[in-house]
PDB file of C-alpha atoms in Angstrom:
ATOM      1  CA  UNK A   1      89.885  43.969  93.148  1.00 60.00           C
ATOM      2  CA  UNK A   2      93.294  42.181  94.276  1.00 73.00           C
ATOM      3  CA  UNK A   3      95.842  41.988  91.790  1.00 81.00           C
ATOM      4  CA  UNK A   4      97.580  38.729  91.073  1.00 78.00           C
ATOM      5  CA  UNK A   5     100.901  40.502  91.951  1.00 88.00           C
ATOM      6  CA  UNK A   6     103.138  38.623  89.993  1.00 93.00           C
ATOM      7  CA  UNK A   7     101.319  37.676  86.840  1.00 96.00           C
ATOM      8  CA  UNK A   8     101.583  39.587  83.578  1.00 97.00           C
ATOM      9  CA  UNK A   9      98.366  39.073  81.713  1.00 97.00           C
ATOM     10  CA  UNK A  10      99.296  39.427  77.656  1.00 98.00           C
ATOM     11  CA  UNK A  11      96.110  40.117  75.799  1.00 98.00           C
ATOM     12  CA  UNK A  12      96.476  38.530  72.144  1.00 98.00           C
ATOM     13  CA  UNK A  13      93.671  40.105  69.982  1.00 96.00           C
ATOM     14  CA  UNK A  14      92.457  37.346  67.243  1.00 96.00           C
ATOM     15  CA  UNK A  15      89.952  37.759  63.945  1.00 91.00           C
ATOM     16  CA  UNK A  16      90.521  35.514  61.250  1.00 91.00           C
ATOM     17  CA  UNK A  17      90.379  31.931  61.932  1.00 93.00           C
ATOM     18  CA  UNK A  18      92.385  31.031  58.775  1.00 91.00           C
ATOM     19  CA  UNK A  19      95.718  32.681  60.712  1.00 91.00           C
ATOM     20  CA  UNK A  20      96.000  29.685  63.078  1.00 93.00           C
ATOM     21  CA  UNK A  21      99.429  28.959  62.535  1.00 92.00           C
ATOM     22  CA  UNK A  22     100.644  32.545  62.922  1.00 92.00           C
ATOM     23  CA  UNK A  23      98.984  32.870  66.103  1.00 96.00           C
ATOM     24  CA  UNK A  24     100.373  29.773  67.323  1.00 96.00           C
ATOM     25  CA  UNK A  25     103.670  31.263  66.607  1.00 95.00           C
ATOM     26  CA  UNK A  26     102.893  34.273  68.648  1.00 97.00           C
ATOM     27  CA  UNK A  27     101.937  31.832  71.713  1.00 98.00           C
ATOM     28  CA  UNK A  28     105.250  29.913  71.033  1.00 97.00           C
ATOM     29  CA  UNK A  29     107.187  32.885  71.613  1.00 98.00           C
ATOM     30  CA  UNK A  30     105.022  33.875  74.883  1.00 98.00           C
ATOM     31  CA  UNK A  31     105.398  29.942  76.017  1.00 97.00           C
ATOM     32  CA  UNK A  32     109.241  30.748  75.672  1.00 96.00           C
ATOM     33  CA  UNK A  33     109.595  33.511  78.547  1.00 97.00           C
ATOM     34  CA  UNK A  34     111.690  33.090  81.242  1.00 96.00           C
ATOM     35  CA  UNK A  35     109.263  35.169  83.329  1.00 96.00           C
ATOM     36  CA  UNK A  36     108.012  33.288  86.399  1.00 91.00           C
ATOM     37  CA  UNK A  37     103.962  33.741  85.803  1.00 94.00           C
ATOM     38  CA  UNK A  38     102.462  34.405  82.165  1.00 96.00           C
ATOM     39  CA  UNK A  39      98.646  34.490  81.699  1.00 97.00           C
ATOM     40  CA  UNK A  40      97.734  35.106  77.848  1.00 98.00           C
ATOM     41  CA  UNK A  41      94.444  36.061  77.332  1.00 98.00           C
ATOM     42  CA  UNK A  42      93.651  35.126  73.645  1.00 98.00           C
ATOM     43  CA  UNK A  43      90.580  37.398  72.888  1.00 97.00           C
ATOM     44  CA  UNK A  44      88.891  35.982  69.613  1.00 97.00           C
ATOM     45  CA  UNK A  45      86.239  38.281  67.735  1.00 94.00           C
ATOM     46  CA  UNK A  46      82.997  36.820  66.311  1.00 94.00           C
ATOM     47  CA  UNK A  47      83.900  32.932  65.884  1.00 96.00           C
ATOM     48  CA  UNK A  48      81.655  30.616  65.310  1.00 96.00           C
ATOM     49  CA  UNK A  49      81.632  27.760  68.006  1.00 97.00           C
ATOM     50  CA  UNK A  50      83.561  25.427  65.481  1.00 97.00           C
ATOM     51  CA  UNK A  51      86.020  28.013  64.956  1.00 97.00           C
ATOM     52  CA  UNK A  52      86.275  28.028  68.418  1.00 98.00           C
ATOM     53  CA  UNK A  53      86.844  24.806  69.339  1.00 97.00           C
ATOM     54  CA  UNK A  54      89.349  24.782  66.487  1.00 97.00           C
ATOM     55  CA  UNK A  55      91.854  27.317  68.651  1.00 98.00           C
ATOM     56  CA  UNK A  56      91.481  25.065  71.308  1.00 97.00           C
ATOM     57  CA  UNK A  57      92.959  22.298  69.651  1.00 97.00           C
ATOM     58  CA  UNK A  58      95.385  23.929  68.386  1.00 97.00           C
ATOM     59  CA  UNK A  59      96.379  25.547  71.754  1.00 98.00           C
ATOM     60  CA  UNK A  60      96.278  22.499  73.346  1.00 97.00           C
ATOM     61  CA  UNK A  61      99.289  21.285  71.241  1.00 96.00           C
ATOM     62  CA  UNK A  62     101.687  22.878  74.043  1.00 97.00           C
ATOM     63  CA  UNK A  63     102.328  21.697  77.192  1.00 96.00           C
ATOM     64  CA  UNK A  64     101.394  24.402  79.092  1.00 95.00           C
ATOM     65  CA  UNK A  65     101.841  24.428  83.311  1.00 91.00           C
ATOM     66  CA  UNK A  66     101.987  26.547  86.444  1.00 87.00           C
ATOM     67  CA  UNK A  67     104.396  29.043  84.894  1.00 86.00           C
ATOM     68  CA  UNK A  68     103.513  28.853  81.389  1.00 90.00           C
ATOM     69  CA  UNK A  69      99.678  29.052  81.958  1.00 95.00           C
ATOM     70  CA  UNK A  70      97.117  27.906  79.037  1.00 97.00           C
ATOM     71  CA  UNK A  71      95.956  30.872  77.433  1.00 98.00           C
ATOM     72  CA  UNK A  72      92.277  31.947  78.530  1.00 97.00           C
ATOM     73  CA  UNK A  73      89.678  32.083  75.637  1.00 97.00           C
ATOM     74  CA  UNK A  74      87.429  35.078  75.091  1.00 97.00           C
ATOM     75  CA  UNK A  75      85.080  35.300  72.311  1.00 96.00           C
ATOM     76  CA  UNK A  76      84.156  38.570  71.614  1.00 94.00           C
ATOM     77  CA  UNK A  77      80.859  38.842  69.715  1.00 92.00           C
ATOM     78  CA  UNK A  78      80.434  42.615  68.582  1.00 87.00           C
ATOM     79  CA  UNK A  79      77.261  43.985  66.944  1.00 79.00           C
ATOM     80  CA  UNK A  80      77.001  44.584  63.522  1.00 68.00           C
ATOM     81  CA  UNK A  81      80.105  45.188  60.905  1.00 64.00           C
ATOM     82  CA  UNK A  82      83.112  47.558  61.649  1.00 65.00           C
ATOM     83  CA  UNK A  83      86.436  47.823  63.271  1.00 75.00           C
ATOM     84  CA  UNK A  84      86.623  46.089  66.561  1.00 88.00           C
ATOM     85  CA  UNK A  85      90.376  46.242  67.477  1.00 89.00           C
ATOM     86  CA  UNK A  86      89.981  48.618  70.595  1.00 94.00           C
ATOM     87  CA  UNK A  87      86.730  46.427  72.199  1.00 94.00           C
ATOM     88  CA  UNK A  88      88.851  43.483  72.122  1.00 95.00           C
ATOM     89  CA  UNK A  89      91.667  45.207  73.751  1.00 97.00           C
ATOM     90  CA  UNK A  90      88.746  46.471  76.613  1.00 97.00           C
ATOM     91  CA  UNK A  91      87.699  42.643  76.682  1.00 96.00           C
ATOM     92  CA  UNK A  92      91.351  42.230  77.565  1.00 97.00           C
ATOM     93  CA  UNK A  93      91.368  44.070  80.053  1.00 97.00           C
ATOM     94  CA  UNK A  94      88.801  43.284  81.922  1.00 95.00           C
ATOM     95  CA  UNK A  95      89.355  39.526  81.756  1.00 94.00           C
ATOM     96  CA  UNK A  96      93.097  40.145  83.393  1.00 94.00           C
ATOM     97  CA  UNK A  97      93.282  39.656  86.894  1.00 94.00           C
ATOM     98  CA  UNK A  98      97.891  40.246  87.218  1.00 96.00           C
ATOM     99  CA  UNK A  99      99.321  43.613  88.230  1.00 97.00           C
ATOM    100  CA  UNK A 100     101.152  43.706  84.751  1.00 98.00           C
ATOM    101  CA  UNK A 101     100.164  43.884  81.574  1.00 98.00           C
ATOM    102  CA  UNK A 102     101.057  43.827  77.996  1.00 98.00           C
ATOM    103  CA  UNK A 103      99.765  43.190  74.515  1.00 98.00           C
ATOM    104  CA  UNK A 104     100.910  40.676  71.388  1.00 98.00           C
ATOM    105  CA  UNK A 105      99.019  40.878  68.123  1.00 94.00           C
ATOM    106  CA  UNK A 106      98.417  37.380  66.155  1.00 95.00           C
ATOM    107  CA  UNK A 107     101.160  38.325  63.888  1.00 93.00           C
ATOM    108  CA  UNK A 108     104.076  39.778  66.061  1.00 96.00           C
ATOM    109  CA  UNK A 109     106.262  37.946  68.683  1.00 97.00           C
ATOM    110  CA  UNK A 110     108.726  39.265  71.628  1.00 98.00           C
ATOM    111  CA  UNK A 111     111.895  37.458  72.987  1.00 98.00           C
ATOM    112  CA  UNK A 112     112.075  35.044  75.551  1.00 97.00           C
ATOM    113  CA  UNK A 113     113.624  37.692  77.519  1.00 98.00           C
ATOM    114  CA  UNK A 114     110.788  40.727  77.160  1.00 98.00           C
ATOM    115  CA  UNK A 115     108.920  40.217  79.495  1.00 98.00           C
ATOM    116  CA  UNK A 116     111.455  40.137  82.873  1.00 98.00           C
ATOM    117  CA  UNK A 117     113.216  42.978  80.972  1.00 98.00           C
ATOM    118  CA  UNK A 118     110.365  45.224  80.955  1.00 98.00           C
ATOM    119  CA  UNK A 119     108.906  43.807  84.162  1.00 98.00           C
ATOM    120  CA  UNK A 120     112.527  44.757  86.213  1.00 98.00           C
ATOM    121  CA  UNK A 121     112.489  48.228  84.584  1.00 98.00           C
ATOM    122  CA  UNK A 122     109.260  48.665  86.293  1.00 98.00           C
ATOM    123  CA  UNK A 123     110.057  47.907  89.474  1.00 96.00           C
ATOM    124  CA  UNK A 124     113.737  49.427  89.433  1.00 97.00           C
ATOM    125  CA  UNK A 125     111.724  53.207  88.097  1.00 97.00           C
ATOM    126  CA  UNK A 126     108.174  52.752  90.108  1.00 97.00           C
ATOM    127  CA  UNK A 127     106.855  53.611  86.977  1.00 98.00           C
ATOM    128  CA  UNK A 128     103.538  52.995  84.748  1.00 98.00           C
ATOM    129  CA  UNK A 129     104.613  51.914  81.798  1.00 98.00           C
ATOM    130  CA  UNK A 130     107.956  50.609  80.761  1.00 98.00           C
ATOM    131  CA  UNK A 131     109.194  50.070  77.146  1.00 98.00           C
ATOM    132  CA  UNK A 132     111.767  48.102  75.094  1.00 97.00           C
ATOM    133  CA  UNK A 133     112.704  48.009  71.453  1.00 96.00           C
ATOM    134  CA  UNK A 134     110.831  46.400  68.606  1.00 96.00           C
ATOM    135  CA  UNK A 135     112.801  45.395  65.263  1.00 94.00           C
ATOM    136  CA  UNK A 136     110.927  44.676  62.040  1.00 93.00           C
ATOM    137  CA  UNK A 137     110.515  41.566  59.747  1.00 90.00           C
ATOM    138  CA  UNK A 138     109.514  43.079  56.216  1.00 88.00           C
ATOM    139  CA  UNK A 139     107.982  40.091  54.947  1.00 87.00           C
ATOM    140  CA  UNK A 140     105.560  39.146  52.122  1.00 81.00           C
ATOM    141  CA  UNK A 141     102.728  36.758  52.586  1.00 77.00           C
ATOM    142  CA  UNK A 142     102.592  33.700  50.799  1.00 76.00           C
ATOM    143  CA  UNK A 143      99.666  31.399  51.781  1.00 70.00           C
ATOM    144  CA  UNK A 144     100.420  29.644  55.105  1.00 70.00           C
ATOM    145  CA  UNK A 145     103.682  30.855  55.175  1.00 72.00           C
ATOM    146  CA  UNK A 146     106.102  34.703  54.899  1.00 77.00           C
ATOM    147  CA  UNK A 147     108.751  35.344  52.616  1.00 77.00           C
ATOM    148  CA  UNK A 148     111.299  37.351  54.758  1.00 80.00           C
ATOM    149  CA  UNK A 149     112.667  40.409  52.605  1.00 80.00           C
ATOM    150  CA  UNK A 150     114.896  41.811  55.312  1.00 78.00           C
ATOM    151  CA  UNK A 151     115.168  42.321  59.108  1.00 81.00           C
ATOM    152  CA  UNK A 152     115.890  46.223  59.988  1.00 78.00           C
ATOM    153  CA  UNK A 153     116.665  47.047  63.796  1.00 75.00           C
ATOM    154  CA  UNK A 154     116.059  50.821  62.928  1.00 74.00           C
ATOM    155  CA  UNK A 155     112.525  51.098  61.742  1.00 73.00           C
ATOM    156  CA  UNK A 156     110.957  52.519  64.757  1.00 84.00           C
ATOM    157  CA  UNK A 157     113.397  55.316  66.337  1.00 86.00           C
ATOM    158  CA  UNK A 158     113.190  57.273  69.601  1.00 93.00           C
ATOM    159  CA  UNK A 159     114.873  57.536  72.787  1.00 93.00           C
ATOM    160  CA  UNK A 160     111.938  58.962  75.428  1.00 95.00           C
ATOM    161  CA  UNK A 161     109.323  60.806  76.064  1.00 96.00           C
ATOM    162  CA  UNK A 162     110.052  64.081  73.856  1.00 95.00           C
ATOM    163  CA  UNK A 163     109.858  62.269  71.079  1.00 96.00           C
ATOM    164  CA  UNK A 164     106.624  59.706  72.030  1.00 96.00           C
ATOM    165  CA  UNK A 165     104.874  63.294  72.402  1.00 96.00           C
ATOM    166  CA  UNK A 166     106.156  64.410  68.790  1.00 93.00           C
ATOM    167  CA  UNK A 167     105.382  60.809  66.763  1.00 93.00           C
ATOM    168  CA  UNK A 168     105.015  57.083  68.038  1.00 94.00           C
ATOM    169  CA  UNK A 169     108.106  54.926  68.094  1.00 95.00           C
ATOM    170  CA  UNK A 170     106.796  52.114  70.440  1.00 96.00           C
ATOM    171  CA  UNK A 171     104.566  49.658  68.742  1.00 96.00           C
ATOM    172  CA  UNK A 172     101.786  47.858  70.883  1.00 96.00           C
ATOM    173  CA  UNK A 173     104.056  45.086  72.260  1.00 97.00           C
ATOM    174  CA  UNK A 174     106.745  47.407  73.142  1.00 98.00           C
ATOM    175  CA  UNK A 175     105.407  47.849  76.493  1.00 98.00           C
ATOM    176  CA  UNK A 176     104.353  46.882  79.799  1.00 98.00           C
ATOM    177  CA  UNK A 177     101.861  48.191  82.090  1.00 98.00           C
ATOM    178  CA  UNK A 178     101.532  48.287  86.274  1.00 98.00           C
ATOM    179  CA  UNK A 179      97.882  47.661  86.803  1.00 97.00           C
ATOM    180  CA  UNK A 180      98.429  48.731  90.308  1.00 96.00           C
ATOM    181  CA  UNK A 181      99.605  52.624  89.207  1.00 97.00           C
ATOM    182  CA  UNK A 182      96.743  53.435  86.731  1.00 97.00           C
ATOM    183  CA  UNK A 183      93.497  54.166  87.545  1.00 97.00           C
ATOM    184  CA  UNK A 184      90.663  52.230  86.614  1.00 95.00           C
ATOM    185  CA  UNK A 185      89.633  55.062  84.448  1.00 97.00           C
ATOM    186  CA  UNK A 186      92.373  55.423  82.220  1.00 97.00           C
ATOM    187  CA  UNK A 187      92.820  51.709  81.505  1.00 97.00           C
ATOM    188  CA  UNK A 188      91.037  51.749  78.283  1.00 97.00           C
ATOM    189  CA  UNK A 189      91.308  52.047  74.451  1.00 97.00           C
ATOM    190  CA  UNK A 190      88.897  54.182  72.525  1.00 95.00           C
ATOM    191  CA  UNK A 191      86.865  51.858  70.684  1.00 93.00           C
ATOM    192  CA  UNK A 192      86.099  54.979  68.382  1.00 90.00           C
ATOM    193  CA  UNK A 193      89.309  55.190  66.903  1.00 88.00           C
ATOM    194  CA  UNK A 194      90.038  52.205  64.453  1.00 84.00           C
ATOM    195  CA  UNK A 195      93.891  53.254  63.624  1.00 89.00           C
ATOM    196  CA  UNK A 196      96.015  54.885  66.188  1.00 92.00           C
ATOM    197  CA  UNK A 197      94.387  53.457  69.204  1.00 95.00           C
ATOM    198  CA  UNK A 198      97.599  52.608  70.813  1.00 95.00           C
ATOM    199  CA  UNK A 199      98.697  55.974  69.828  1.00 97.00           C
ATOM    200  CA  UNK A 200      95.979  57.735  71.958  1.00 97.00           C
ATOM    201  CA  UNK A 201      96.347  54.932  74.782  1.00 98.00           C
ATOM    202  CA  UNK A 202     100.197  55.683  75.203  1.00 98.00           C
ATOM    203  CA  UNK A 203      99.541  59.887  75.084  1.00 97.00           C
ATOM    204  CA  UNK A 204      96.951  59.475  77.520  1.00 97.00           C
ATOM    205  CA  UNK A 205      99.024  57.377  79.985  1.00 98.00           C
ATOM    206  CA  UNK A 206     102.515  58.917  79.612  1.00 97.00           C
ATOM    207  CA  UNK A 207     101.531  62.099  80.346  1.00 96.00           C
ATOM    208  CA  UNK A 208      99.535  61.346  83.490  1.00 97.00           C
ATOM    209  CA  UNK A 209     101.568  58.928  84.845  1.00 98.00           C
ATOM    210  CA  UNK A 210     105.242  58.036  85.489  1.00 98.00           C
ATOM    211  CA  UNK A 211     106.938  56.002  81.817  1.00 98.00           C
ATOM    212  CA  UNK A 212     110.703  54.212  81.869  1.00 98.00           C
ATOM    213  CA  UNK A 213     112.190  54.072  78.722  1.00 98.00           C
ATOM    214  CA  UNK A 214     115.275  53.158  79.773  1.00 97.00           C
ATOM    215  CA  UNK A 215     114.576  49.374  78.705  1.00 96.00           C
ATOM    216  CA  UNK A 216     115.130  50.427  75.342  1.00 96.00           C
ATOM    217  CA  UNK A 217     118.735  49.618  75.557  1.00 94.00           C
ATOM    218  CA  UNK A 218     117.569  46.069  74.914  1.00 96.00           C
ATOM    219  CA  UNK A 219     115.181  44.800  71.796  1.00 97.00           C
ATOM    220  CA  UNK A 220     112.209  42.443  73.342  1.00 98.00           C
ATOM    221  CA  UNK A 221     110.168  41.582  70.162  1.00 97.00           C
ATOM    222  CA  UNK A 222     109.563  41.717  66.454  1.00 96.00           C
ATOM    223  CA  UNK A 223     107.148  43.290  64.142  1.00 94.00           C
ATOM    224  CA  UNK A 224     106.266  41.933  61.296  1.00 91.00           C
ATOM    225  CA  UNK A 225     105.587  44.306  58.420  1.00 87.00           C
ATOM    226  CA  UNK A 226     104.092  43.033  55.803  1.00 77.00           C
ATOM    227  CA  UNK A 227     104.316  44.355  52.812  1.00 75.00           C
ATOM    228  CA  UNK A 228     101.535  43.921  50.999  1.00 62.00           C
ATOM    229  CA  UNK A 229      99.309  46.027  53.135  1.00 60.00           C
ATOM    230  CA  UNK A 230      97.673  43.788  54.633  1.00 57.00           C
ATOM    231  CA  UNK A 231      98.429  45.352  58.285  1.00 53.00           C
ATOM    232  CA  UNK A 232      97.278  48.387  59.863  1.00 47.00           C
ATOM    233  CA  UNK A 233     100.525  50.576  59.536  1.00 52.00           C
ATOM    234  CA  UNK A 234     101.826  53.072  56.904  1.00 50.00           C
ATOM    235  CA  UNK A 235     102.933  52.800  54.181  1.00 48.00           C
ATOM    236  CA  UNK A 236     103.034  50.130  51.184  1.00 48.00           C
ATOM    237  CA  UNK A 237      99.821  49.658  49.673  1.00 50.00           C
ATOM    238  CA  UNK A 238      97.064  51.842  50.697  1.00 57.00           C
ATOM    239  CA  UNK A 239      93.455  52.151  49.025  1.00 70.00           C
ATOM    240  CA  UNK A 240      91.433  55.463  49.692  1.00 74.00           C
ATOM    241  CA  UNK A 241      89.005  54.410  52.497  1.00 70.00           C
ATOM    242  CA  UNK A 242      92.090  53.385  53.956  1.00 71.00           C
ATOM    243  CA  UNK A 243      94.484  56.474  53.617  1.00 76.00           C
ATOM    244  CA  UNK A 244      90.942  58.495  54.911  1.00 82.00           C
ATOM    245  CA  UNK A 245      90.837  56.493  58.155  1.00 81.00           C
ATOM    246  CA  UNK A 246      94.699  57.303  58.782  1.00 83.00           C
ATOM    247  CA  UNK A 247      93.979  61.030  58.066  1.00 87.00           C
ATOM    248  CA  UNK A 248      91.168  61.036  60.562  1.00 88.00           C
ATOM    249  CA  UNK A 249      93.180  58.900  62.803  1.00 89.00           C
ATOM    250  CA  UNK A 250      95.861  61.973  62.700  1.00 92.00           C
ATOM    251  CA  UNK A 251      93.265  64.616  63.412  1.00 92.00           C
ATOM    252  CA  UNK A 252      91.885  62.753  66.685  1.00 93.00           C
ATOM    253  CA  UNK A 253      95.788  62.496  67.941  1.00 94.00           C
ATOM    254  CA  UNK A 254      96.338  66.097  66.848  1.00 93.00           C
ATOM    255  CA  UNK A 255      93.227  67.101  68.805  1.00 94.00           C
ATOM    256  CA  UNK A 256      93.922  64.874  71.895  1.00 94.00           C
ATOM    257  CA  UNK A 257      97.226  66.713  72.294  1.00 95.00           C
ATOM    258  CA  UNK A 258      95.709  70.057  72.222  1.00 94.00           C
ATOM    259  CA  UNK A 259      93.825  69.104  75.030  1.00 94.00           C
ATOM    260  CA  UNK A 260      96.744  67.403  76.637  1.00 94.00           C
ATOM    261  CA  UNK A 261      98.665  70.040  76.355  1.00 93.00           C
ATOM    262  CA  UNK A 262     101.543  68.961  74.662  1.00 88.00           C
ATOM    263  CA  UNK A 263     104.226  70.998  73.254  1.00 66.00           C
ATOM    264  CA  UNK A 264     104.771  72.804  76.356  1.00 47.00           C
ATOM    265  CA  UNK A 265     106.969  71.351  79.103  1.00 44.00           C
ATOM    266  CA  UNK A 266     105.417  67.644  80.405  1.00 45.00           C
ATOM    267  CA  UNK A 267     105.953  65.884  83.235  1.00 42.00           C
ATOM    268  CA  UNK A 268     105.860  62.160  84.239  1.00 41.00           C
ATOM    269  CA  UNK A 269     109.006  60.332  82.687  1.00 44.00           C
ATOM    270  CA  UNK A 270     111.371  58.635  84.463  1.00 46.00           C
ATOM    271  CA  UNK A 271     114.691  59.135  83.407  1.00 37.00           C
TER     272      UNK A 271
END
């Protein structure tokens, strides 16, 4: 299949139709790049055709054109009750047609500037995968709108792939991907795993193929942390079921880097 060469496809993974206005906020802030050709691909998961038609209103509210494209609408209907964040990502994927890629949850944003950034660094390395730096909104829900309890630009530290091997640093939207230098066969998230799928995705990739992190010099989005526990990240507020599906979580990764091999010498960064 022929790439759209200079499209970035950003897959934006949505569940809960009451979160309308915080996805619009993550569109704003992909309607803002200065990058010459942005597809989103707004993947929704088990909406009802109301619901539907409801995001389409509300997308519809921006003016979007030949650079800033309307977002293409997916409705993912999965079978049965469960964790679905990985098939949506694999409906993502499928449903891009650009050479890049990258991914925005609902409830994060990136700067205007992210997407060229990581984009260049690609190009500039001949790399995979290219990454920036996040920094975190700690912020506490409060019906349609977030208290912000501080803004921390330290939250997620690393400097390359040493320490991506050891622990992730790079949060889902940190990163950019060159459809054209990954095979077909590692392009995918492992809908078995329901936390740490990015986690696996990124060990999988970086060791097989070519990463920059040398965009990290510059910050490209935000993560929003919210501190009620209400997203899928340590720590905060944690029941059991939940602190059982991070432990299994951390045996899969610990497994998949046994049979990685990592903790010897690796290969595959770009300096």
């Amino acid at each position: 299949m022929p790439f759209d060469t200079p499209t970035i496809d950003i897959i934006v993974r949505f569940h809960d139709p009451e979160k309308c206005e915080t996805l619009s906020r993550a569109l704003f802030s992909i309607y803002g790049q200065t990058y010459e050709a942005v597809q989103p691909l707004l993947i929704l998961q088990d909406f009802s055709p109301e619901q539907v038609m409801e995001v389409e209103r509300m997308i519809d509210g921006f003016a979007w054109n030949r650079k800033r494209r309307r977002p293409l609408v997916r409705n993912y209907m999965s079978e049965g009750v469960g964790d679905h964040r990985s098939a949506l990502l694999n409906e993502g994927l499928r449903s891009g047609r650009g050479r890049y890629i990258a991914i925005l949850d609902y409830d994060d944003v990136v700067y205007r500037h992210a997407y060229g950034h990581l984009i260049r660094r690609l190009d500039a390395s001949n790399a995979a995968i290219a990454f920036g730096r996040i920094a975190v909104k700690h912020v506490y829900p409060l019906g349609r709108y977030e208290y912000v309890q501080s803004t921390t630009r330290n939250s997620f530290e690393g400097d390359g792939l040493g320490d991506l091997l050891r622990s992730n640093f790079c949060p889902i939207h940190s990163f950019v991907l060159d459809r054209s230098k990954i095979a077909d066969e590692d392009l995918y998230f492992d809908e078995t795993m329901i936390r740490m799928e990015d986690y696996d995705f990124l060990l999988r990739t970086c060791v097989k193929y070519p990463s920059d992190f040398s965009g990290l010099s510059r910050y490209v989005g935000i993560y929003y942390w919210r501190i009620d526990g209400s997203n899928t990240i340590e720590p905060y507020h944690q029941t059991r079921d939940a602190q059982n599906d991070w432990d299994a979580a951390r045996e899969r990764i610990d497994a998949l880097k046994l049979r990685l091999g990592i903790g010897a010498e690796t290969s595959g960064v770009v300096e």
